């Protein structure tokens, strides 16, 4: 049996010693039942917020969520949320209750929760309270709302994406009525903030069952990414492809390594293909410039979903270059210099998954990706020059030779390229003599 961390036991026992009920609740109980280590712990109690604060007055307290009954305390540098049993009022914005009523009954608190697998509570002794058969649904791998799915989803539309996220992460099946209402009420997602949509979308992509969820619930995803609709059933008329654009995309997501930027780039890598399609006289499809156009479209979508500037830059550069061939070491070095080693490795992972989602003969491309990665690692291990930082001369050296301003930078870039193409030895004396010979 999983042992609760000391700081969690401390909180539970302190509340109990003051005569209050106290349980861990929600996702942490679900994870324990799945024999996973919870990332955080939430506690529910019949103590009112002011009583919680009095109980832990010697600790740092954050009471931002107090109007909803939540008090956050800091124990051993860890945050732990303690929430009073409550009954939620009406939801006018499809996200948060307009008001809450505190309760002295654990059942009231559990019945307001989203899914049965998240509506279990556990005492410090390990005793489980499971009024809605969450344990059974965990065993049978089912995502099911607590009570009426219409009520749950109209209360908080984010639960629609959370259902998809749990199904993707856990490999669970979404119960039929719950699934039906997800499709029917997907439009409510428009009322959710872009930041929360982004968080859930990324978690969906990172799940082991992402491919299945994207296929079954594309109508939900298109609520916030309508650009994907053109891909559905779009035939490629190419000897390299056995799937339409959308089916290829979701196969590629499933085939890729579960890393945030890789899977996001994979999802968007061909999004512009329908707009770039040309059919030649032989009946063969071409998508000239689709990588660049896909990068441009993805930039707009990621901005809309409030991805960070760094993530946008990194994801876009991978999409932009995903059709690059890189046939030799100098080309590899040039791209490593341009996009950085982490993005370069992500690019290779995208290209691998792309190849695995085409016709069988395209998997020969995997050998090339493996060679490219091996070459990149050798370049780093052998400390071969591929960036200005690794060049044997710097801007100060060039200033002494009369190069200033933009000319200094241009010359450094020129010298780096000469070194990369092995036209020039990366040696300070050799480079300076070479520069002098150019004058």
CSV table of C-alpha atoms in Angstrom, one decimal:
chain,number,residue,atom,x,y,z
A,1,UNK,CA,0.0,0.0,0.0
A,2,UNK,CA,1.3,3.5,-0.9
A,3,UNK,CA,2.4,5.5,2.2
A,4,UNK,CA,1.3,9.1,2.3
A,5,UNK,CA,4.2,11.6,2.5
A,6,UNK,CA,4.8,13.0,6.0
A,7,UNK,CA,3.6,16.5,5.2
A,8,UNK,CA,0.2,15.1,4.0
A,9,UNK,CA,-0.1,12.9,7.1
A,10,UNK,CA,0.7,15.9,9.3
A,11,UNK,CA,-2.2,17.9,7.8
A,12,UNK,CA,-4.7,15.1,8.0
A,13,UNK,CA,-3.8,14.2,11.6
A,14,UNK,CA,-3.7,17.9,12.7
A,15,UNK,CA,-7.2,18.4,11.4
A,16,UNK,CA,-8.4,15.2,13.0
A,17,UNK,CA,-6.8,16.1,16.3
A,18,UNK,CA,-9.0,19.3,16.3
A,19,UNK,CA,-12.1,17.2,15.8
A,20,UNK,CA,-12.5,17.7,12.1
A,21,UNK,CA,-13.0,15.1,9.3
A,22,UNK,CA,-10.1,15.1,6.8
A,23,UNK,CA,-9.5,13.1,3.6
A,24,UNK,CA,-7.2,13.2,0.6
A,25,UNK,CA,-9.5,13.5,-2.4
A,26,UNK,CA,-9.6,13.5,-6.2
A,27,UNK,CA,-6.7,12.8,-8.5
A,28,UNK,CA,-4.3,11.8,-5.8
A,29,UNK,CA,-6.6,9.0,-4.7
A,30,UNK,CA,-7.1,7.9,-8.3
A,31,UNK,CA,-3.3,7.7,-8.8
A,32,UNK,CA,-2.9,5.8,-5.6
A,33,UNK,CA,-5.5,3.3,-6.7
A,34,UNK,CA,-3.6,3.0,-10.0
A,35,UNK,CA,-0.4,2.4,-8.1
A,36,UNK,CA,1.1,5.6,-9.3
A,37,UNK,CA,2.8,8.3,-7.2
A,38,UNK,CA,0.6,11.4,-7.0
A,39,UNK,CA,2.2,14.7,-8.1
A,40,UNK,CA,0.2,16.6,-5.5
A,41,UNK,CA,-2.4,16.1,-2.8
A,42,UNK,CA,-5.7,17.8,-2.2
A,43,UNK,CA,-7.5,17.6,1.1
A,44,UNK,CA,-11.1,18.0,1.8
A,45,UNK,CA,-12.6,18.6,5.3
A,46,UNK,CA,-15.7,19.7,7.2
A,47,UNK,CA,-13.6,22.5,8.8
A,48,UNK,CA,-14.6,25.9,7.6
A,49,UNK,CA,-11.9,28.2,6.0
A,50,UNK,CA,-11.4,30.3,9.1
A,51,UNK,CA,-11.0,27.1,11.1
A,52,UNK,CA,-8.5,25.7,8.7
A,53,UNK,CA,-6.5,28.9,9.0
A,54,UNK,CA,-6.6,28.8,12.8
A,55,UNK,CA,-5.5,25.2,12.8
A,56,UNK,CA,-2.4,26.0,10.7
A,57,UNK,CA,-1.8,29.5,11.9
A,58,UNK,CA,1.9,28.8,12.5
A,59,UNK,CA,2.4,28.0,8.8
A,60,UNK,CA,2.4,30.3,5.8
A,61,UNK,CA,-1.1,30.5,4.4
A,62,UNK,CA,-2.3,31.5,0.9
A,63,UNK,CA,-6.1,32.3,1.0
A,64,UNK,CA,-6.7,33.4,-2.6
A,65,UNK,CA,-9.3,30.7,-3.1
A,66,UNK,CA,-11.0,31.2,0.2
A,67,UNK,CA,-14.4,32.3,-1.3
A,68,UNK,CA,-14.6,28.9,-2.8
A,69,UNK,CA,-13.6,27.3,0.4
A,70,UNK,CA,-9.9,26.6,-0.5
A,71,UNK,CA,-7.0,27.5,1.8
A,72,UNK,CA,-3.5,26.7,0.6
A,73,UNK,CA,-0.9,26.1,3.3
A,74,UNK,CA,2.9,25.7,2.9
A,75,UNK,CA,4.3,22.7,4.7
A,76,UNK,CA,8.1,21.9,4.3
A,77,UNK,CA,8.1,24.2,1.2
A,78,UNK,CA,5.3,22.2,-0.3
A,79,UNK,CA,1.9,23.7,-1.2
A,80,UNK,CA,-1.2,21.7,-0.1
A,81,UNK,CA,-4.8,22.7,-0.8
A,82,UNK,CA,-7.4,22.2,1.9
A,83,UNK,CA,-11.0,22.7,0.8
A,84,UNK,CA,-14.1,22.7,2.9
A,85,UNK,CA,-16.9,20.3,1.9
A,86,UNK,CA,-19.1,22.3,-0.5
A,87,UNK,CA,-22.1,22.4,-2.7
A,88,UNK,CA,-21.7,24.3,-5.9
A,89,UNK,CA,-24.3,26.8,-7.0
A,90,UNK,CA,-25.2,27.8,-10.6
A,91,UNK,CA,-22.5,28.1,-13.2
A,92,UNK,CA,-23.3,31.1,-15.5
A,93,UNK,CA,-19.9,31.1,-17.3
A,94,UNK,CA,-19.5,27.3,-18.0
A,95,UNK,CA,-16.4,27.3,-15.8
A,96,UNK,CA,-16.7,28.4,-12.2
A,97,UNK,CA,-19.7,28.3,-9.8
A,98,UNK,CA,-21.3,31.7,-9.1
A,99,UNK,CA,-21.3,30.9,-5.4
A,100,UNK,CA,-20.7,27.9,-3.1
A,101,UNK,CA,-22.4,26.7,0.0
A,102,UNK,CA,-20.3,24.9,2.6
A,103,UNK,CA,-21.5,21.5,3.8
A,104,UNK,CA,-20.7,19.2,6.7
A,105,UNK,CA,-21.3,16.2,4.5
A,106,UNK,CA,-18.5,14.5,2.5
A,107,UNK,CA,-21.1,13.0,0.1
A,108,UNK,CA,-22.1,16.6,-0.9
A,109,UNK,CA,-18.5,17.4,-1.8
A,110,UNK,CA,-17.9,14.2,-3.8
A,111,UNK,CA,-21.1,14.4,-5.9
A,112,UNK,CA,-20.1,17.8,-7.3
A,113,UNK,CA,-16.9,16.4,-8.9
A,114,UNK,CA,-16.3,15.7,-12.5
A,115,UNK,CA,-15.7,12.0,-13.0
A,116,UNK,CA,-16.3,8.9,-10.8
A,117,UNK,CA,-12.6,8.1,-10.9
A,118,UNK,CA,-11.9,11.5,-9.3
A,119,UNK,CA,-14.8,11.3,-6.8
A,120,UNK,CA,-13.1,9.1,-4.2
A,121,UNK,CA,-11.8,10.1,-0.8
A,122,UNK,CA,-9.3,8.4,1.5
A,123,UNK,CA,-8.5,8.7,5.2
A,124,UNK,CA,-4.9,8.6,6.4
A,125,UNK,CA,-5.6,4.9,7.4
A,126,UNK,CA,-6.3,4.1,3.8
A,127,UNK,CA,-10.1,3.7,4.3
A,128,UNK,CA,-11.8,4.6,1.0
A,129,UNK,CA,-15.1,6.4,0.5
A,130,UNK,CA,-16.4,5.6,-2.9
A,131,UNK,CA,-20.1,6.6,-3.3
A,132,UNK,CA,-20.0,6.7,-7.1
A,133,UNK,CA,-18.2,3.4,-8.0
A,134,UNK,CA,-15.0,5.1,-9.0
A,135,UNK,CA,-13.0,2.1,-8.0
A,136,UNK,CA,-15.1,-0.1,-10.3
A,137,UNK,CA,-14.7,2.3,-13.2
A,138,UNK,CA,-10.9,2.4,-12.6
A,139,UNK,CA,-10.8,-1.4,-12.7
A,140,UNK,CA,-12.9,-1.4,-15.9
A,141,UNK,CA,-11.0,1.5,-17.4
A,142,UNK,CA,-14.0,3.8,-17.8
A,143,UNK,CA,-14.3,7.6,-17.8
A,144,UNK,CA,-17.8,8.4,-16.5
A,145,UNK,CA,-19.2,11.6,-15.2
A,146,UNK,CA,-20.6,11.8,-11.6
A,147,UNK,CA,-24.3,12.0,-12.3
A,148,UNK,CA,-25.8,13.6,-15.4
A,149,UNK,CA,-23.1,14.4,-18.0
A,150,UNK,CA,-25.1,17.3,-19.4
A,151,UNK,CA,-25.1,19.0,-15.9
A,152,UNK,CA,-21.4,18.3,-15.4
A,153,UNK,CA,-20.4,19.7,-18.8
A,154,UNK,CA,-22.6,22.7,-18.8
A,155,UNK,CA,-21.4,23.6,-15.3
A,156,UNK,CA,-17.7,23.5,-16.4
A,157,UNK,CA,-16.9,22.9,-20.1
A,158,UNK,CA,-13.3,22.3,-19.3
A,159,UNK,CA,-14.4,18.9,-18.1
A,160,UNK,CA,-15.0,17.9,-21.8
A,161,UNK,CA,-11.3,18.3,-22.5
A,162,UNK,CA,-10.4,16.7,-19.2
A,163,UNK,CA,-12.4,13.6,-20.2
A,164,UNK,CA,-10.4,13.4,-23.4
A,165,UNK,CA,-7.1,14.0,-21.5
A,166,UNK,CA,-7.8,11.2,-19.0
A,167,UNK,CA,-8.8,8.8,-21.7
A,168,UNK,CA,-5.6,9.7,-23.6
A,169,UNK,CA,-3.3,9.4,-20.6
A,170,UNK,CA,-4.8,6.4,-19.0
A,171,UNK,CA,-6.0,4.5,-22.1
A,172,UNK,CA,-9.5,4.4,-20.8
A,173,UNK,CA,-12.8,4.2,-22.6
A,174,UNK,CA,-15.3,7.1,-22.3
A,175,UNK,CA,-18.7,5.7,-21.2
A,176,UNK,CA,-21.3,6.0,-24.0
A,177,UNK,CA,-23.6,8.6,-22.5
A,178,UNK,CA,-20.6,10.7,-21.3
A,179,UNK,CA,-19.1,10.4,-24.8
A,180,UNK,CA,-22.4,11.3,-26.5
A,181,UNK,CA,-22.7,14.5,-24.4
A,182,UNK,CA,-19.1,15.4,-25.1
A,183,UNK,CA,-19.8,15.5,-28.8
A,184,UNK,CA,-23.1,17.4,-28.2
A,185,UNK,CA,-21.7,20.0,-25.9
A,186,UNK,CA,-18.3,20.5,-27.4
A,187,UNK,CA,-19.2,24.0,-28.6
A,188,UNK,CA,-19.1,25.2,-24.9
A,189,UNK,CA,-15.3,24.9,-25.0
A,190,UNK,CA,-15.4,28.3,-26.7
A,191,UNK,CA,-16.2,29.8,-23.3
A,192,UNK,CA,-12.9,28.4,-21.8
A,193,UNK,CA,-9.7,30.5,-21.6
A,194,UNK,CA,-7.1,29.8,-24.2
A,195,UNK,CA,-4.5,29.0,-21.5
A,196,UNK,CA,-6.7,26.2,-20.0
A,197,UNK,CA,-7.5,24.8,-23.5
A,198,UNK,CA,-3.8,24.7,-24.3
A,199,UNK,CA,-2.9,22.9,-21.1
A,200,UNK,CA,-5.5,20.1,-21.7
A,201,UNK,CA,-4.7,19.9,-25.5
A,202,UNK,CA,-1.0,19.3,-24.8
A,203,UNK,CA,-1.8,16.6,-22.2
A,204,UNK,CA,-4.1,14.9,-24.7
A,205,UNK,CA,-1.3,14.9,-27.3
A,206,UNK,CA,1.1,13.4,-24.8
A,207,UNK,CA,-1.1,10.5,-23.8
A,208,UNK,CA,-0.4,7.0,-25.0
A,209,UNK,CA,-3.9,6.9,-26.5
A,210,UNK,CA,-3.6,10.3,-28.3
A,211,UNK,CA,-4.1,8.8,-31.7
A,212,UNK,CA,-7.4,7.1,-30.7
A,213,UNK,CA,-8.8,10.2,-29.0
A,214,UNK,CA,-7.9,12.5,-31.9
A,215,UNK,CA,-9.6,10.1,-34.3
A,216,UNK,CA,-12.8,9.7,-32.2
A,217,UNK,CA,-13.1,13.3,-31.0
A,218,UNK,CA,-11.8,15.5,-33.8
A,219,UNK,CA,-15.0,17.4,-33.7
A,220,UNK,CA,-14.1,18.5,-30.2
A,221,UNK,CA,-10.6,19.6,-31.2
A,222,UNK,CA,-11.9,21.5,-34.2
A,223,UNK,CA,-13.9,23.8,-31.8
A,224,UNK,CA,-10.6,25.5,-30.9
A,225,UNK,CA,-8.5,24.5,-34.0
A,226,UNK,CA,-11.0,24.7,-36.9
A,227,UNK,CA,-8.1,24.7,-39.4
A,228,UNK,CA,-7.9,20.9,-39.1
A,229,UNK,CA,-11.3,20.4,-40.8
A,230,UNK,CA,-9.8,20.7,-44.3
A,231,UNK,CA,-7.6,17.7,-43.6
A,232,UNK,CA,-10.4,15.3,-42.9
A,233,UNK,CA,-10.5,12.8,-45.8
A,234,UNK,CA,-8.2,14.9,-47.9
A,235,UNK,CA,-6.6,12.4,-50.3
A,236,UNK,CA,-2.9,12.9,-51.1
A,237,UNK,CA,-2.7,11.1,-54.4
A,238,UNK,CA,1.0,10.2,-53.6
A,239,UNK,CA,2.9,7.0,-53.9
A,240,UNK,CA,4.4,7.8,-50.5
A,241,UNK,CA,1.2,8.0,-48.6
A,242,UNK,CA,-1.4,5.4,-47.7
A,243,UNK,CA,-3.6,7.7,-45.6
A,244,UNK,CA,-5.4,11.0,-46.1
A,245,UNK,CA,-3.9,14.1,-44.5
A,246,UNK,CA,-5.8,13.9,-41.2
A,247,UNK,CA,-5.3,10.1,-40.8
A,248,UNK,CA,-1.6,10.5,-41.6
A,249,UNK,CA,-1.4,13.3,-39.0
A,250,UNK,CA,-2.9,11.3,-36.2
A,251,UNK,CA,-0.9,8.2,-37.0
A,252,UNK,CA,2.2,10.4,-36.9
A,253,UNK,CA,1.3,11.8,-33.5
A,254,UNK,CA,0.9,8.3,-32.2
A,255,UNK,CA,4.2,7.2,-33.7
A,256,UNK,CA,6.2,10.1,-32.2
A,257,UNK,CA,8.0,10.3,-28.9
A,258,UNK,CA,5.8,11.8,-26.2
A,259,UNK,CA,7.6,15.1,-25.9
A,260,UNK,CA,5.5,18.3,-25.8
A,261,UNK,CA,7.2,20.1,-28.8
A,262,UNK,CA,7.6,17.0,-30.8
A,263,UNK,CA,3.9,16.0,-30.6
A,264,UNK,CA,2.7,19.5,-31.1
A,265,UNK,CA,4.9,19.9,-34.2
A,266,UNK,CA,3.7,16.5,-35.4
A,267,UNK,CA,0.0,17.5,-35.0
A,268,UNK,CA,0.5,20.7,-37.1
A,269,UNK,CA,3.3,19.6,-39.5
A,270,UNK,CA,0.9,19.1,-42.5
A,271,UNK,CA,-1.9,21.4,-41.6
A,272,UNK,CA,-1.4,23.5,-44.7
A,273,UNK,CA,-1.3,20.6,-47.2
A,274,UNK,CA,-4.9,21.0,-48.4
A,275,UNK,CA,-4.1,24.7,-49.2
A,276,UNK,CA,-0.9,23.7,-51.1
A,277,UNK,CA,-2.3,20.8,-53.1
A,278,UNK,CA,-1.7,20.6,-56.8
A,279,UNK,CA,-2.6,17.6,-59.0
A,280,UNK,CA,-0.3,17.0,-62.0
A,281,UNK,CA,-1.3,15.7,-65.4
A,282,UNK,CA,-0.4,12.1,-64.3
A,283,UNK,CA,-2.8,12.3,-61.4
A,284,UNK,CA,-0.1,12.6,-58.8
A,285,UNK,CA,-0.5,15.1,-55.9
A,286,UNK,CA,2.1,17.7,-54.9
A,287,UNK,CA,2.3,19.9,-51.9
A,288,UNK,CA,5.0,22.4,-52.8
A,289,UNK,CA,5.8,24.8,-49.9
A,290,UNK,CA,3.6,23.0,-47.4
A,291,UNK,CA,6.2,22.9,-44.7
A,292,UNK,CA,6.6,26.7,-44.8
A,293,UNK,CA,2.9,27.3,-45.1
A,294,UNK,CA,2.2,24.9,-42.2
A,295,UNK,CA,4.7,26.7,-40.0
A,296,UNK,CA,3.0,30.0,-40.8
A,297,UNK,CA,-0.5,28.7,-40.0
A,298,UNK,CA,0.8,27.0,-36.8
A,299,UNK,CA,2.4,30.2,-35.6
A,300,UNK,CA,-1.1,31.9,-35.7
A,301,UNK,CA,-2.8,29.0,-34.0
A,302,UNK,CA,-0.2,28.7,-31.2
A,303,UNK,CA,-0.4,32.4,-30.6
A,304,UNK,CA,-4.1,32.1,-30.3
A,305,UNK,CA,-3.7,29.2,-27.8
A,306,UNK,CA,-1.2,31.3,-25.8
A,307,UNK,CA,1.8,29.0,-26.1
A,308,UNK,CA,5.0,30.6,-24.8
A,309,UNK,CA,7.1,32.6,-27.2
A,310,UNK,CA,9.9,30.1,-26.8
A,311,UNK,CA,7.7,27.0,-27.5
A,312,UNK,CA,6.2,28.7,-30.5
A,313,UNK,CA,9.7,29.5,-31.9
A,314,UNK,CA,10.9,25.9,-31.3
A,315,UNK,CA,7.8,24.2,-32.7
A,316,UNK,CA,7.7,26.4,-35.7
A,317,UNK,CA,11.3,25.8,-36.7
A,318,UNK,CA,10.8,22.0,-36.5
A,319,UNK,CA,7.7,22.2,-38.8
A,320,UNK,CA,9.5,24.6,-41.2
A,321,UNK,CA,12.4,22.1,-41.7
A,322,UNK,CA,10.5,18.8,-41.4
A,323,UNK,CA,10.9,18.1,-45.2
A,324,UNK,CA,14.7,18.9,-45.2
A,325,UNK,CA,16.8,16.0,-46.4
A,326,UNK,CA,20.3,16.8,-44.9
A,327,UNK,CA,22.4,14.6,-47.0
A,328,UNK,CA,25.9,15.3,-45.5
A,329,UNK,CA,27.7,16.4,-42.4
A,330,UNK,CA,28.0,20.1,-43.4
A,331,UNK,CA,24.3,20.4,-44.0
A,332,UNK,CA,23.7,18.8,-40.5
A,333,UNK,CA,26.1,21.3,-38.9
A,334,UNK,CA,24.5,24.3,-40.6
A,335,UNK,CA,21.0,23.3,-39.4
A,336,UNK,CA,22.3,22.5,-35.9
A,337,UNK,CA,23.7,26.0,-35.8
A,338,UNK,CA,20.5,27.5,-37.0
A,339,UNK,CA,18.0,25.8,-34.8
A,340,UNK,CA,20.0,24.4,-31.9
A,341,UNK,CA,20.8,20.8,-30.9
A,342,UNK,CA,17.6,20.2,-29.0
A,343,UNK,CA,15.4,21.3,-31.8
A,344,UNK,CA,17.5,19.3,-34.2
A,345,UNK,CA,16.9,16.1,-32.3
A,346,UNK,CA,13.2,17.0,-32.1
A,347,UNK,CA,13.2,17.5,-35.9
A,348,UNK,CA,14.7,14.0,-36.4
A,349,UNK,CA,12.0,12.5,-34.1
A,350,UNK,CA,9.3,14.3,-36.2
A,351,UNK,CA,10.8,13.0,-39.4
A,352,UNK,CA,11.0,9.5,-38.0
A,353,UNK,CA,7.3,9.5,-37.0
A,354,UNK,CA,6.4,11.1,-40.4
A,355,UNK,CA,8.2,8.2,-42.2
A,356,UNK,CA,6.5,5.6,-40.0
A,357,UNK,CA,3.1,7.0,-41.0
A,358,UNK,CA,3.6,6.6,-44.8
A,359,UNK,CA,3.9,3.6,-47.1
A,360,UNK,CA,6.1,0.8,-45.8
A,361,UNK,CA,9.0,1.6,-48.2
A,362,UNK,CA,9.2,5.1,-46.7
A,363,UNK,CA,10.5,3.5,-43.5
A,364,UNK,CA,13.9,3.3,-45.2
A,365,UNK,CA,14.1,6.9,-44.3
A,366,UNK,CA,14.5,5.9,-40.7
A,367,UNK,CA,18.0,4.7,-41.5
A,368,UNK,CA,18.9,8.2,-42.6
A,369,UNK,CA,17.4,9.8,-39.5
A,370,UNK,CA,19.5,7.4,-37.4
A,371,UNK,CA,22.6,8.3,-39.3
A,372,UNK,CA,21.8,12.0,-38.9
A,373,UNK,CA,21.4,11.7,-35.1
A,374,UNK,CA,24.5,9.6,-34.8
A,375,UNK,CA,26.4,12.2,-36.9
A,376,UNK,CA,25.1,15.1,-34.7
A,377,UNK,CA,26.1,13.3,-31.5
A,378,UNK,CA,29.6,12.7,-33.0
A,379,UNK,CA,29.9,16.4,-33.9
A,380,UNK,CA,29.2,17.3,-30.3
A,381,UNK,CA,31.3,14.6,-28.7
A,382,UNK,CA,34.3,15.4,-30.9
A,383,UNK,CA,33.8,19.2,-30.2
A,384,UNK,CA,33.6,19.9,-33.9
A,385,UNK,CA,32.9,23.5,-34.9
A,386,UNK,CA,29.3,24.2,-35.9
A,387,UNK,CA,28.6,27.5,-34.2
A,388,UNK,CA,30.3,30.9,-33.9
A,389,UNK,CA,31.1,30.0,-30.3
A,390,UNK,CA,33.2,27.1,-31.5
A,391,UNK,CA,35.1,29.1,-34.1
A,392,UNK,CA,38.8,29.7,-33.3
A,393,UNK,CA,38.5,33.4,-33.9
A,394,UNK,CA,35.9,35.9,-32.5
A,395,UNK,CA,34.7,39.5,-33.2
A,396,UNK,CA,37.6,41.0,-31.3
A,397,UNK,CA,40.2,39.2,-33.5
A,398,UNK,CA,38.4,40.5,-36.6
A,399,UNK,CA,38.3,44.1,-35.2
A,400,UNK,CA,42.1,44.0,-35.0
A,401,UNK,CA,42.1,43.2,-38.7
A,402,UNK,CA,39.9,46.2,-39.5
A,403,UNK,CA,36.4,44.6,-39.5
A,404,UNK,CA,33.8,46.6,-37.8
A,405,UNK,CA,30.0,46.6,-37.3
A,406,UNK,CA,28.0,44.5,-39.8
A,407,UNK,CA,31.1,43.6,-41.8
A,408,UNK,CA,32.6,41.9,-38.7
A,409,UNK,CA,29.5,39.8,-38.3
A,410,UNK,CA,29.3,38.9,-41.9
A,411,UNK,CA,32.9,37.8,-42.0
A,412,UNK,CA,32.4,35.6,-38.9
A,413,UNK,CA,29.5,33.9,-40.6
A,414,UNK,CA,31.5,33.4,-43.8
A,415,UNK,CA,34.4,31.9,-41.9
A,416,UNK,CA,32.1,29.6,-39.9
A,417,UNK,CA,30.6,28.3,-43.2
A,418,UNK,CA,34.1,27.8,-44.7
A,419,UNK,CA,35.1,25.8,-41.6
A,420,UNK,CA,31.9,23.8,-41.6
A,421,UNK,CA,32.5,22.9,-45.3
A,422,UNK,CA,36.1,21.9,-44.4
A,423,UNK,CA,37.5,24.5,-46.8
A,424,UNK,CA,39.3,26.0,-43.8
A,425,UNK,CA,40.9,24.5,-40.7
A,426,UNK,CA,39.5,25.7,-37.5
A,427,UNK,CA,42.8,27.1,-36.2
A,428,UNK,CA,43.3,30.7,-35.2
A,429,UNK,CA,46.6,31.2,-37.1
A,430,UNK,CA,45.2,29.5,-40.2
A,431,UNK,CA,42.0,31.6,-40.2
A,432,UNK,CA,43.8,34.9,-39.6
A,433,UNK,CA,46.2,34.1,-42.5
A,434,UNK,CA,43.2,33.2,-44.6
A,435,UNK,CA,41.6,36.5,-43.9
A,436,UNK,CA,44.8,38.4,-44.7
A,437,UNK,CA,44.9,36.6,-48.0
A,438,UNK,CA,41.5,37.9,-48.9
A,439,UNK,CA,42.5,41.5,-48.7
